[in-house]
CSV table of C-alpha atoms in Angstrom, one decimal:
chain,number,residue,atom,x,y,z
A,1,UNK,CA,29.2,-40.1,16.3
A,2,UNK,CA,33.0,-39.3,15.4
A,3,UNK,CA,33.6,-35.5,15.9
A,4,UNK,CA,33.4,-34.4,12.0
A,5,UNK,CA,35.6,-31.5,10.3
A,6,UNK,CA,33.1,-28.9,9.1
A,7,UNK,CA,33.8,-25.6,7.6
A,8,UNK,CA,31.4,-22.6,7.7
A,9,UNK,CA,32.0,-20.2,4.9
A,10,UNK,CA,30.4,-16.5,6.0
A,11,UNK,CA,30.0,-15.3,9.6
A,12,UNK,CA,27.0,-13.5,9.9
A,13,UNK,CA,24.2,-14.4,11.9
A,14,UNK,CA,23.3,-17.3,9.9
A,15,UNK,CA,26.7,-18.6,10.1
A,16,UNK,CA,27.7,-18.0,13.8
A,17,UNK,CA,24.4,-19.8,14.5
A,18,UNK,CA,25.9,-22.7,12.5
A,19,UNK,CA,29.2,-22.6,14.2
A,20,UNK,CA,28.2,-22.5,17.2
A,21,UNK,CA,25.8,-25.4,16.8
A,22,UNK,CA,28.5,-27.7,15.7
A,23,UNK,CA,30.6,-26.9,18.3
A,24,UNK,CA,28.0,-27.8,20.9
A,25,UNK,CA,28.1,-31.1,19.0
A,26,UNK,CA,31.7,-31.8,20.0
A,27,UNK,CA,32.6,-30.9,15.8
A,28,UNK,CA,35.7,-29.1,14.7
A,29,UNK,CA,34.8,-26.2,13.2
A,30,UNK,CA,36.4,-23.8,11.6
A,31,UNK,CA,35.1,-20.5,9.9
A,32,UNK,CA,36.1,-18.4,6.8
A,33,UNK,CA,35.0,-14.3,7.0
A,34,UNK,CA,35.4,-12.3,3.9
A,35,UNK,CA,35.0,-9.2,6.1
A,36,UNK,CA,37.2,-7.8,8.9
A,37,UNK,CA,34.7,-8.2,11.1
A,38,UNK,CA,31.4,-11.1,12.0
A,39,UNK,CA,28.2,-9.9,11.6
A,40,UNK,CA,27.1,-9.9,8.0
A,41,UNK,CA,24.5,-7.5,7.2
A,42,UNK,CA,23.2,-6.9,10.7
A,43,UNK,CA,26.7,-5.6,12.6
A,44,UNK,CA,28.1,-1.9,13.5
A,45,UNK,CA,29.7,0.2,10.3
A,46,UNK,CA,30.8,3.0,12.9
A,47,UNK,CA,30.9,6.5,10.9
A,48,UNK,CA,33.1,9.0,12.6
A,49,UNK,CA,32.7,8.2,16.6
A,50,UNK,CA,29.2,7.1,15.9
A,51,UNK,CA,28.6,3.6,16.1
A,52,UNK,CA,25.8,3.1,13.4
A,53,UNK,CA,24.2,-0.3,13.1
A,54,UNK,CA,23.9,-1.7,9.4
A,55,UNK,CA,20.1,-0.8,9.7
A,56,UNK,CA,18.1,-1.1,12.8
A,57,UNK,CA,16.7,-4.6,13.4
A,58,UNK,CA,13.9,-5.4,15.8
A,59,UNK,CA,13.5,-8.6,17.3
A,60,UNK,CA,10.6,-10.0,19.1
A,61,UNK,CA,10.4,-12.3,21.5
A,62,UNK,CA,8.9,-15.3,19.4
A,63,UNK,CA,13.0,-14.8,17.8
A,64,UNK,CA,13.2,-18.2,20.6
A,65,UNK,CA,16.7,-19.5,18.9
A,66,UNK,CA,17.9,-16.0,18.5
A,67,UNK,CA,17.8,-15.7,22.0
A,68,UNK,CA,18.8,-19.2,22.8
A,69,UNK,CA,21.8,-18.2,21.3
A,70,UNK,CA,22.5,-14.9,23.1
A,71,UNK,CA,22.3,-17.0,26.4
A,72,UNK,CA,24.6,-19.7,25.0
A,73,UNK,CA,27.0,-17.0,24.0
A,74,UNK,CA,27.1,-15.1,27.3
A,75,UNK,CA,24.6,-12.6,26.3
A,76,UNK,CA,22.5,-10.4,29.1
A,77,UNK,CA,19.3,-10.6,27.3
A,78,UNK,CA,17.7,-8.6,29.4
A,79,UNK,CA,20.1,-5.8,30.0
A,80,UNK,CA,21.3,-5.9,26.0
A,81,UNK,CA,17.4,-5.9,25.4
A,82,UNK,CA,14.6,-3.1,26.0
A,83,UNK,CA,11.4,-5.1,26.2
A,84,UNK,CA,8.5,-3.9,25.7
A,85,UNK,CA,4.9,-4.9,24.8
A,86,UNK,CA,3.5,-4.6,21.1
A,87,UNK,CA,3.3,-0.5,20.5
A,88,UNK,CA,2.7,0.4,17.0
A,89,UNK,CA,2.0,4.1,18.1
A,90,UNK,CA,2.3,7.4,15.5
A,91,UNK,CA,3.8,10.4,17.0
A,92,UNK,CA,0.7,11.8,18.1
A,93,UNK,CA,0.1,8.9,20.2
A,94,UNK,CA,-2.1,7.2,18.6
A,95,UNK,CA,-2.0,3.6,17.5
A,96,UNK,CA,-2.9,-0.2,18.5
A,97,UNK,CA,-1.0,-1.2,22.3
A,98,UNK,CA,-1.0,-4.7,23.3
A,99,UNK,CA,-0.8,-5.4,27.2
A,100,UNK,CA,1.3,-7.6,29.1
A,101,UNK,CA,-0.2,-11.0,29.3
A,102,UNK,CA,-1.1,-14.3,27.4
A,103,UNK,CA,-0.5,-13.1,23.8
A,104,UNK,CA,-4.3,-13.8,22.6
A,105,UNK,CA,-6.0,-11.8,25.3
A,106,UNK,CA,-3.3,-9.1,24.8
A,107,UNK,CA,-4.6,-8.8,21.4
A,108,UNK,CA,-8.3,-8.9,22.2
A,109,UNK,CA,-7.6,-6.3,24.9
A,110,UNK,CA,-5.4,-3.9,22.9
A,111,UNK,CA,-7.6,-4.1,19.8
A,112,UNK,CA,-11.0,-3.1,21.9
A,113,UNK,CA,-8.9,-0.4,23.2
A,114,UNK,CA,-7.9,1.3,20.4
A,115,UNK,CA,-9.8,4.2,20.7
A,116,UNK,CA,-8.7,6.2,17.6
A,117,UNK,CA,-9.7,2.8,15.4
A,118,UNK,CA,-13.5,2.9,14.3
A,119,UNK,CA,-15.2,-0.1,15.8
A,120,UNK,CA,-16.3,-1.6,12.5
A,121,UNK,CA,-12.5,-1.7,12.0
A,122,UNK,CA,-11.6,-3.0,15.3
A,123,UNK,CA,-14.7,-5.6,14.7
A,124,UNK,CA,-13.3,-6.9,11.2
A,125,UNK,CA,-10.0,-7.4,12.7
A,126,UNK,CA,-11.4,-9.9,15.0
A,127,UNK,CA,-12.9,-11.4,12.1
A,128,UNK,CA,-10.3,-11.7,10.0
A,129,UNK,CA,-8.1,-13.2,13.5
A,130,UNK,CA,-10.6,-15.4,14.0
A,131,UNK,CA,-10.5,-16.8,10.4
A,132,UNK,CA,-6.9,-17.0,10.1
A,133,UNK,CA,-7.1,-19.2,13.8
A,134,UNK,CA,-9.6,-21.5,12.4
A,135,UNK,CA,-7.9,-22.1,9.0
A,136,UNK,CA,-5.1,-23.5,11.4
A,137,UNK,CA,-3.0,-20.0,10.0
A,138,UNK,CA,-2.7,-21.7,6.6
A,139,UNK,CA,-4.1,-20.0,2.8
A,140,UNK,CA,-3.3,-21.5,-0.5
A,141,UNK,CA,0.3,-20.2,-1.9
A,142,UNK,CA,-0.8,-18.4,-4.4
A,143,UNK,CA,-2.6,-15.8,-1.9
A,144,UNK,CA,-1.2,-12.6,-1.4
A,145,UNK,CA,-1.3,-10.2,2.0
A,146,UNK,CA,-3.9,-8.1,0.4
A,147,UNK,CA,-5.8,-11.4,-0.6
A,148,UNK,CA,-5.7,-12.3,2.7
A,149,UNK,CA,-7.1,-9.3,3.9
A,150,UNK,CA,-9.7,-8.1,1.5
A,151,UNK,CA,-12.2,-7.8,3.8
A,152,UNK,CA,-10.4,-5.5,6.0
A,153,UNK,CA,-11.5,-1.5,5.6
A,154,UNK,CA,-8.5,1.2,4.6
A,155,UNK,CA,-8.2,2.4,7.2
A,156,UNK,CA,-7.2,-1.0,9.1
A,157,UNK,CA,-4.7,-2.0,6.0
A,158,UNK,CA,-3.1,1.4,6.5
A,159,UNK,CA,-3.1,1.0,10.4
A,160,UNK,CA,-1.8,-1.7,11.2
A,161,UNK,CA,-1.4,-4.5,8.1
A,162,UNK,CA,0.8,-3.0,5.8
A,163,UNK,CA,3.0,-1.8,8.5
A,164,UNK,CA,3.1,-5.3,10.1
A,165,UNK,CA,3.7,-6.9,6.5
A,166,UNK,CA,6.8,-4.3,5.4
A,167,UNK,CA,8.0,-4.5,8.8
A,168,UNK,CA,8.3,-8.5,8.8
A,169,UNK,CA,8.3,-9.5,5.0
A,170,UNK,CA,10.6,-6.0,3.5
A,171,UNK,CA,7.4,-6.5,0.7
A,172,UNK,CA,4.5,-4.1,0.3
A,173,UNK,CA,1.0,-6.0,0.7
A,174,UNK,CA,-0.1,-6.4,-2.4
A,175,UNK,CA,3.4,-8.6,-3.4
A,176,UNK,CA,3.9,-10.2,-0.7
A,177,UNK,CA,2.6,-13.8,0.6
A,178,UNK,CA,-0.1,-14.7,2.6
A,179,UNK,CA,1.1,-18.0,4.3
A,180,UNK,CA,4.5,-16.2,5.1
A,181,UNK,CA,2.8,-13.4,7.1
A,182,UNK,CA,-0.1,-15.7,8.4
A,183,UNK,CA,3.1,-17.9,9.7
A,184,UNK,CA,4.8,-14.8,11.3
A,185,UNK,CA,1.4,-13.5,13.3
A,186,UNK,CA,0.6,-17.3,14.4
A,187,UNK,CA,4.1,-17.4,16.1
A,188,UNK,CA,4.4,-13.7,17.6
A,189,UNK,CA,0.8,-12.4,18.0
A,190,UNK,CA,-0.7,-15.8,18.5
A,191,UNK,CA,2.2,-17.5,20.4
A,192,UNK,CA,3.3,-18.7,23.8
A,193,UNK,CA,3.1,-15.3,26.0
A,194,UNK,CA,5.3,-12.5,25.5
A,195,UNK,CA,6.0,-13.5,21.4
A,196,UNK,CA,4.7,-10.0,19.9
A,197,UNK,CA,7.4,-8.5,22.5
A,198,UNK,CA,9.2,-5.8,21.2
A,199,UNK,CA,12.5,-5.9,22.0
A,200,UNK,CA,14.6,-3.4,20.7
A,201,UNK,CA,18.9,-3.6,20.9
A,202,UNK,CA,20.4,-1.2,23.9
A,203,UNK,CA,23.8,-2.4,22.1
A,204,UNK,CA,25.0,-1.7,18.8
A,205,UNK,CA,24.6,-4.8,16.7
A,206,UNK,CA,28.0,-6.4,16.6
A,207,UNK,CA,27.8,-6.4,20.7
A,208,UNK,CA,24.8,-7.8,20.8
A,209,UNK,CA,25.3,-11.2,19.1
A,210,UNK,CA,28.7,-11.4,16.5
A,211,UNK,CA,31.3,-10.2,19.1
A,212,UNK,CA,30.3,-12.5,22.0
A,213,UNK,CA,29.8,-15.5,19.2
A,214,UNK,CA,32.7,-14.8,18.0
A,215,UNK,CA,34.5,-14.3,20.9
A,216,UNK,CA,32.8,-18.0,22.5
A,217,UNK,CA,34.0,-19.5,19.4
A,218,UNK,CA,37.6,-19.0,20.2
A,219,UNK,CA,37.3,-20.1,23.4
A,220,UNK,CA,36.0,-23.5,22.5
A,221,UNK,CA,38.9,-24.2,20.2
A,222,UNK,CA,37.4,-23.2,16.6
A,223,UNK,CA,39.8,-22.3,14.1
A,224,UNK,CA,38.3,-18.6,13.1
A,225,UNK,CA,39.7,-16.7,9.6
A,226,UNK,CA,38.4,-13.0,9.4
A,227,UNK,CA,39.2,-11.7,6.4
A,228,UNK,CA,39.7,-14.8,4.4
A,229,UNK,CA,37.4,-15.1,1.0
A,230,UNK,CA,36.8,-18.2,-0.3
A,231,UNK,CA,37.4,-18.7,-3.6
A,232,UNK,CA,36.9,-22.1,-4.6
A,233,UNK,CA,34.9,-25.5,-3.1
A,234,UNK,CA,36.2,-28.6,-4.2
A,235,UNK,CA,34.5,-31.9,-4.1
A,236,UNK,CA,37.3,-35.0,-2.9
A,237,UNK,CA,37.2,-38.3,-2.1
A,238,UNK,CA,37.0,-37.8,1.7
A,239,UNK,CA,34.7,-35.0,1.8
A,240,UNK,CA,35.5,-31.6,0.3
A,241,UNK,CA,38.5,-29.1,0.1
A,242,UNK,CA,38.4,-25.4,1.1
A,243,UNK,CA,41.4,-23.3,0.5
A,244,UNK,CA,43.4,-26.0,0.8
A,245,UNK,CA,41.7,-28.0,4.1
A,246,UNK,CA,39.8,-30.7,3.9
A,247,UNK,CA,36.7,-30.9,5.7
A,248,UNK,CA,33.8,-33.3,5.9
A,249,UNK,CA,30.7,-30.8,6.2
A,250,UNK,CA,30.7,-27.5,4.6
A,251,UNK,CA,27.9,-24.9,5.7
A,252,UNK,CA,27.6,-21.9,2.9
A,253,UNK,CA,26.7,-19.2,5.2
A,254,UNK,CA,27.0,-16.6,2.8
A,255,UNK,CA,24.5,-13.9,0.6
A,256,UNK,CA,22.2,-16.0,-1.9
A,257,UNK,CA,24.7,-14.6,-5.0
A,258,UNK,CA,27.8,-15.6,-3.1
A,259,UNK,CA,26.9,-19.0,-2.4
A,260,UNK,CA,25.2,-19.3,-6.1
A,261,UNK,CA,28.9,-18.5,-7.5
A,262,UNK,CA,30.2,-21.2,-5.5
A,263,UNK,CA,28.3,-23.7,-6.4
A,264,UNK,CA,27.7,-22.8,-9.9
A,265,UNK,CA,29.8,-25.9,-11.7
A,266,UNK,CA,28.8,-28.1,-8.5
A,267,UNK,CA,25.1,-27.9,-8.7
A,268,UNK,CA,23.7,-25.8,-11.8
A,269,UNK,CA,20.5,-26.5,-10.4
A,270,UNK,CA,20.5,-25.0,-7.5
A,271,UNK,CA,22.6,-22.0,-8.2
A,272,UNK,CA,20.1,-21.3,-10.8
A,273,UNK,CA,17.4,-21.1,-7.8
A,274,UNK,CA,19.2,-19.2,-6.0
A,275,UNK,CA,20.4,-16.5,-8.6
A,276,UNK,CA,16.9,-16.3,-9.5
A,277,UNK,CA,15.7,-14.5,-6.1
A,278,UNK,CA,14.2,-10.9,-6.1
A,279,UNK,CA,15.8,-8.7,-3.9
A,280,UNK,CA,13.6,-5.4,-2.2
A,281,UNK,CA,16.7,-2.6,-0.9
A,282,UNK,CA,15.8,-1.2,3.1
A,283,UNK,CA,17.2,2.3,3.7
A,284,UNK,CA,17.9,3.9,7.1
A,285,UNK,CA,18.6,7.3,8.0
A,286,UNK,CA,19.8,8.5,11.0
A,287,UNK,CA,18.7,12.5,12.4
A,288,UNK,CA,20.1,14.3,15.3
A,289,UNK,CA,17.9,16.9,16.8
A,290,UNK,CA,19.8,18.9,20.0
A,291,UNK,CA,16.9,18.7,23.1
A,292,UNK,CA,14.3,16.0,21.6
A,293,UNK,CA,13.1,13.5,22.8
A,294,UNK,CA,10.8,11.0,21.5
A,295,UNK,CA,7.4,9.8,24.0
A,296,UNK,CA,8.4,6.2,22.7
A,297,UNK,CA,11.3,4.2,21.9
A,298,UNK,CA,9.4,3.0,18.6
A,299,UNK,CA,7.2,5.1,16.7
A,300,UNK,CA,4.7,4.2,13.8
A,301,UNK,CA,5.0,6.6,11.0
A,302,UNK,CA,2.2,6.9,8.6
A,303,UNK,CA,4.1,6.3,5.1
A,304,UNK,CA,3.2,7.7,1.6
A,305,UNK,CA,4.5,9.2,-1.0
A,306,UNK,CA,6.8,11.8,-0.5
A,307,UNK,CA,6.9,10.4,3.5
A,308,UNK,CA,8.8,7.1,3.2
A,309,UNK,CA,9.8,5.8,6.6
A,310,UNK,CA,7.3,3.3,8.4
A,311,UNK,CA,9.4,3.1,11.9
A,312,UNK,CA,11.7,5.5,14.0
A,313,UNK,CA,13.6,5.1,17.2
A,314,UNK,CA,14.9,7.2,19.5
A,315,UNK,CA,18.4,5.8,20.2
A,316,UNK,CA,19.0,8.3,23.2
A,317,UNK,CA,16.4,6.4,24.8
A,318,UNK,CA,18.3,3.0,24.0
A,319,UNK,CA,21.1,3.9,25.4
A,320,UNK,CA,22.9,4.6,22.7
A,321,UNK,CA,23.7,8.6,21.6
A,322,UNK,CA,21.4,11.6,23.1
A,323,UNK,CA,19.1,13.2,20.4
A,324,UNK,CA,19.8,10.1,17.6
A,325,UNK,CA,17.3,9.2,16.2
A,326,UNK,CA,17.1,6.7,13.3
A,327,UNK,CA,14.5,6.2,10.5
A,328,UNK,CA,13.5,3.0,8.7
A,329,UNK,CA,12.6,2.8,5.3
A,330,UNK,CA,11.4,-0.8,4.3
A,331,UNK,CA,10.3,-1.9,0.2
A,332,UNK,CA,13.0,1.0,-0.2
A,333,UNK,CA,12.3,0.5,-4.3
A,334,UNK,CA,10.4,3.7,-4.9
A,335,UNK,CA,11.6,5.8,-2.0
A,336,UNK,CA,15.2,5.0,-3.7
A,337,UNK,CA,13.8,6.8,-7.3
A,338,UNK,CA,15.3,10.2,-7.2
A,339,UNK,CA,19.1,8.8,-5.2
A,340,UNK,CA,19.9,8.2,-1.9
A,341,UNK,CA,20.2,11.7,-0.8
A,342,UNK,CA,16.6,13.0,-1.7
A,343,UNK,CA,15.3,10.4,0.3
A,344,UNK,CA,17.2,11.2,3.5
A,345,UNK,CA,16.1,14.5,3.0
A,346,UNK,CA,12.3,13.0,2.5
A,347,UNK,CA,12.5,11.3,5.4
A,348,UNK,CA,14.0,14.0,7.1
A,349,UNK,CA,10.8,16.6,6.2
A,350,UNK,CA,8.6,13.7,7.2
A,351,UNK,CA,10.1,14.0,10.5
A,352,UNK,CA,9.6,17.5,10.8
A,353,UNK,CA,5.8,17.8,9.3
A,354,UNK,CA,4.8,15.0,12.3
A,355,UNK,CA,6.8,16.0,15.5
A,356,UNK,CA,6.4,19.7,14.2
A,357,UNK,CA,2.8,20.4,12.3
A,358,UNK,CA,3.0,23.3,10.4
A,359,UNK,CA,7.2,23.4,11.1
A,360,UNK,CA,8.0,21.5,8.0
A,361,UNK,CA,10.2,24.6,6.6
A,362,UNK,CA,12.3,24.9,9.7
A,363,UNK,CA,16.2,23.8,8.7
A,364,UNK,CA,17.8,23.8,12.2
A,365,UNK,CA,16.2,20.7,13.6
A,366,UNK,CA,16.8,17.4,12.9
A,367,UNK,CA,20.0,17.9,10.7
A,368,UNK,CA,21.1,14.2,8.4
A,369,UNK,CA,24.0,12.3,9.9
A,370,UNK,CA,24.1,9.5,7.7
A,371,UNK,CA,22.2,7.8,5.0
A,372,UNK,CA,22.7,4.1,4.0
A,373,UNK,CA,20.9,2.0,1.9
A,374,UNK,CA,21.1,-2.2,1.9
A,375,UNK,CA,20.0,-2.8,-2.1
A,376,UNK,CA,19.8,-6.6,-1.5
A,377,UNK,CA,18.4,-6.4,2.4
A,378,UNK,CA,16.0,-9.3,1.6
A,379,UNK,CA,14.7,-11.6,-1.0
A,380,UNK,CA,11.3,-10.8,-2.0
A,381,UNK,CA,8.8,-13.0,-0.3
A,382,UNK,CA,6.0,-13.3,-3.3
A,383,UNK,CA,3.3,-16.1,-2.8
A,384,UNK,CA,4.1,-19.2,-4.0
A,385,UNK,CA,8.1,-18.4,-4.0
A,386,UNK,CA,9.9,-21.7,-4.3
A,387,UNK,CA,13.5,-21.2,-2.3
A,388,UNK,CA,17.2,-23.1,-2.4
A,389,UNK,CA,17.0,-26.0,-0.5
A,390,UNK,CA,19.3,-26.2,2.3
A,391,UNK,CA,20.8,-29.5,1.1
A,392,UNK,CA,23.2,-28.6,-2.1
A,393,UNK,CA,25.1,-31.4,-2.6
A,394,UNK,CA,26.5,-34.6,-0.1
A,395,UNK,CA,28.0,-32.9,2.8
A,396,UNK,CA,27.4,-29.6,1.8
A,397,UNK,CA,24.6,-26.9,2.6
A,398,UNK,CA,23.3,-23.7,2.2
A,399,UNK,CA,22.6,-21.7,5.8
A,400,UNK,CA,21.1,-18.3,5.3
A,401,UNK,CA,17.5,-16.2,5.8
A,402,UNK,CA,16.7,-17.2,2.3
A,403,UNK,CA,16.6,-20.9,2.2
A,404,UNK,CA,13.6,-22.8,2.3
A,405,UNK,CA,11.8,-22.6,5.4
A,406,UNK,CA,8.5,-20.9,6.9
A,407,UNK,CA,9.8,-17.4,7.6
A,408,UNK,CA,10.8,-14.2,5.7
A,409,UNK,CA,14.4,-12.7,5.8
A,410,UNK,CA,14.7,-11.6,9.4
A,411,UNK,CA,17.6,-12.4,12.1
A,412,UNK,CA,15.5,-15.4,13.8
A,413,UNK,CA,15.4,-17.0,10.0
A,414,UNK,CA,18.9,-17.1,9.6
A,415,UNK,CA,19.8,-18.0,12.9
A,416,UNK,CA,17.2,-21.3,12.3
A,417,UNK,CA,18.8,-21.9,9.7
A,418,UNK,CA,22.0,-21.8,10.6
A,419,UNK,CA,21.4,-24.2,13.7
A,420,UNK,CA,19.6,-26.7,11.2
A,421,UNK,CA,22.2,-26.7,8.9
A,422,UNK,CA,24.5,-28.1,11.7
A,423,UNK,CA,22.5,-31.0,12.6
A,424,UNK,CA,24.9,-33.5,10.5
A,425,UNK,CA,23.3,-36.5,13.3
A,426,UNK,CA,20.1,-36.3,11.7
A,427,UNK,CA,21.7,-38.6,8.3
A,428,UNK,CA,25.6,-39.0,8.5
A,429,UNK,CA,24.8,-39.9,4.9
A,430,UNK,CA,24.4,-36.0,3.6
């Protein structure tokens, strides 16, 4: 086919993904940045001479097009990368470890293992894997995590399946839906070897995929605007006009409310859906503590009220600053309550009370660097939630972690999408 003029509006992950696609495909792409920089909500906001990610993200190593992508864009996966296998481990030590190896074995082997996990636990996981394996990983849509797991004890929901569902779906169990999360572990627990890899950035985000993407772009002749909002789509008779170019395919890669304020007189319909998505906030908090050092890059923290992180890291063992540490607060709703300073400081004595039992009062260690919250990190991924279709209107589409598809908000969603939305071969006719 003819190379086609497409415009991507947003350059986050979703839309980098999207760019890049199309111009593999030979299109002529050009791409419009409201910010100063690529990266969306998963690039570096350096404060002072720190270079602090906008959150910590995770990937795994089911994220297959994510790292497709890296490659494509001249990214050392596995010196930009700490891999490492599935370690969901509490600062004592204790938690569920998955060995290297096919990924279904893995999990037989590390959940017999897990000492610290009564076997009746440990047994009713099996069940419950077993289930979900011969249901083909599907439930009705109306099912909810804690549904789906009613059979398992307390002790296993606190454990290990309400850290796994906040950690992939930003939604506490008892919200959140069933067939998402049964779709997440059928592709990383239950996938090809090495999918429940950890793999944790040795980079700060905007090295680690926007820079090089953007930078690739360039050199392959796309016309890139940082900077540049877009006001305004209009429909013509050749295609559609943005900011005064005309262009045959546009790809909204932009937040759900951005790309609903665009479209609003175009499609009512599907701005509507799209304004109507829930949103759950993520907070991240980053400590320093002079002379500590964590046992594990990741660490499980047990999380309850008054203790709201579910997930550290220890940064200096990244590669990134010496005694950094940052702090992960996902479903952020409640922690948020009392402001965004109380719950640094929550998180901070959480710290303290499990590196340091009985320490909790001390003030010298682990002082708060920085405190940011993401109030719209993620839409809220309820059973049965119907999402904005990627197709908006005739030559123009919606490319983002929130449009229909089988995955929650996470960098490997928007990146799928992103890549779909550039498949213009498929039907020249949309």
């Amino acid at each position: 086919m003819a190379p086609l003029r497409v415009a991507v509006v947003g350059a986050g992950w979703a839309g980098l993904s999207a760019a890049v696609s199309a111009t593999q495909a030979g299109h002529r792409v050009t791409v419009f940045e409201a910010a100063h920089r690529p990266g969306g909500r998963a690039r570096t906001l350096p404060q002072g001479d720190l270079p602090l990610d906008n959150g910590q993200h995770i990937l795994i190593g089911a994220y297959s097009q994510t790292l497709a992508l890296m490659h494509t864009v001249g990214v050392d996966t596995s010196a930009a990368l700490h891999r490492m296998p599935l370690r969901l481990i509490d600062p004592s030590g204790k938690g569920l470890c998955l060995p290297s190896g096919p990924t279904t074995l893995a999990f037989l082997r590390g959940v017999i293992a897990w000492a610290d996990m009564p076997w009746r636990s440990r047994l009713s996981l099996m069940r419950l894997a077993l289930g979900w394996r011969l249901s083909g990983f599907r439930c009705a849509s109306e099912v909810s995590v804690a549904q789906l797991c009613r059979e398992a004890p307390p002790d296993l929901m606190q454990a290990l399946i309400e850290p796994l569902c906040v950690a992939a779906l930003n939604t506490d169990a008892a919200r959140a839906s069933g067939q998402v999360f049964l779709n997440v572990l059928r592709d990383a627990l239950f996938g090809p070897t090495g999918s429940a890899d950890l793999l944790l950035p040795r980079q700060p985000l905007s090295d680690l995929l926007p820079g090089r993407a953007w930078a690739w772009l360039q050199a392959h002749g796309a016309q890139l605007h940082a900077g540049h909002t877009v006001r305004q789509l209009k429909q013509d008779l050749d295609g559609w006009r943005v900011e005064g170019q005309s262009f045959d395919q546009v790809i909204l890669a932009t937040p759900a409310r951005e790309a609903s304020r665009l479209v609003g007189d175009l499609s009512p319909a599907w701005a509507a859906s799209a304004d109507s998505l829930q949103h759950e906030p993520i907070v991240t908090v980053w400590l320093r503590a002079q002379g500590a050092a964590w046992p594990c890059p990741m660490l499980s923290f047990p999380s309850q009220a008054g203790a709201p992180a579910q997930f550290g890291f220890d940064l200096g063992a990244l590669g990134g600053p010496a005694h950094l540490f940052t702090l992960v607060v996902s479903a952020a709703g409640p922690a948020l309550a009392d402001g965004l300073e109380a719950c640094g400081q929550a998180v901070r004595q959480q710290v303290l009370q499990a590196m340091m039992p009985g320490a909790g009062q001390r003030t010298s260690d682990y002082e708060v660097v920085a405190v940011r919250a993401d109030k719209r990190a993620t839409f809220v991924c309820s059973p049965g939630l119907q999402r904005p279709a990627m197709q908006i209107a005739p030559g123009l589409r919606a490319a983002g972690d929130y449009v229909e598809g089988p995955y929650p908000a996470t960098l490997e969603g928007a990146v799928r999408a992103g890549s779909t939305a550039a498949c213009f071969e498929r039907n020249r006719a949309i």
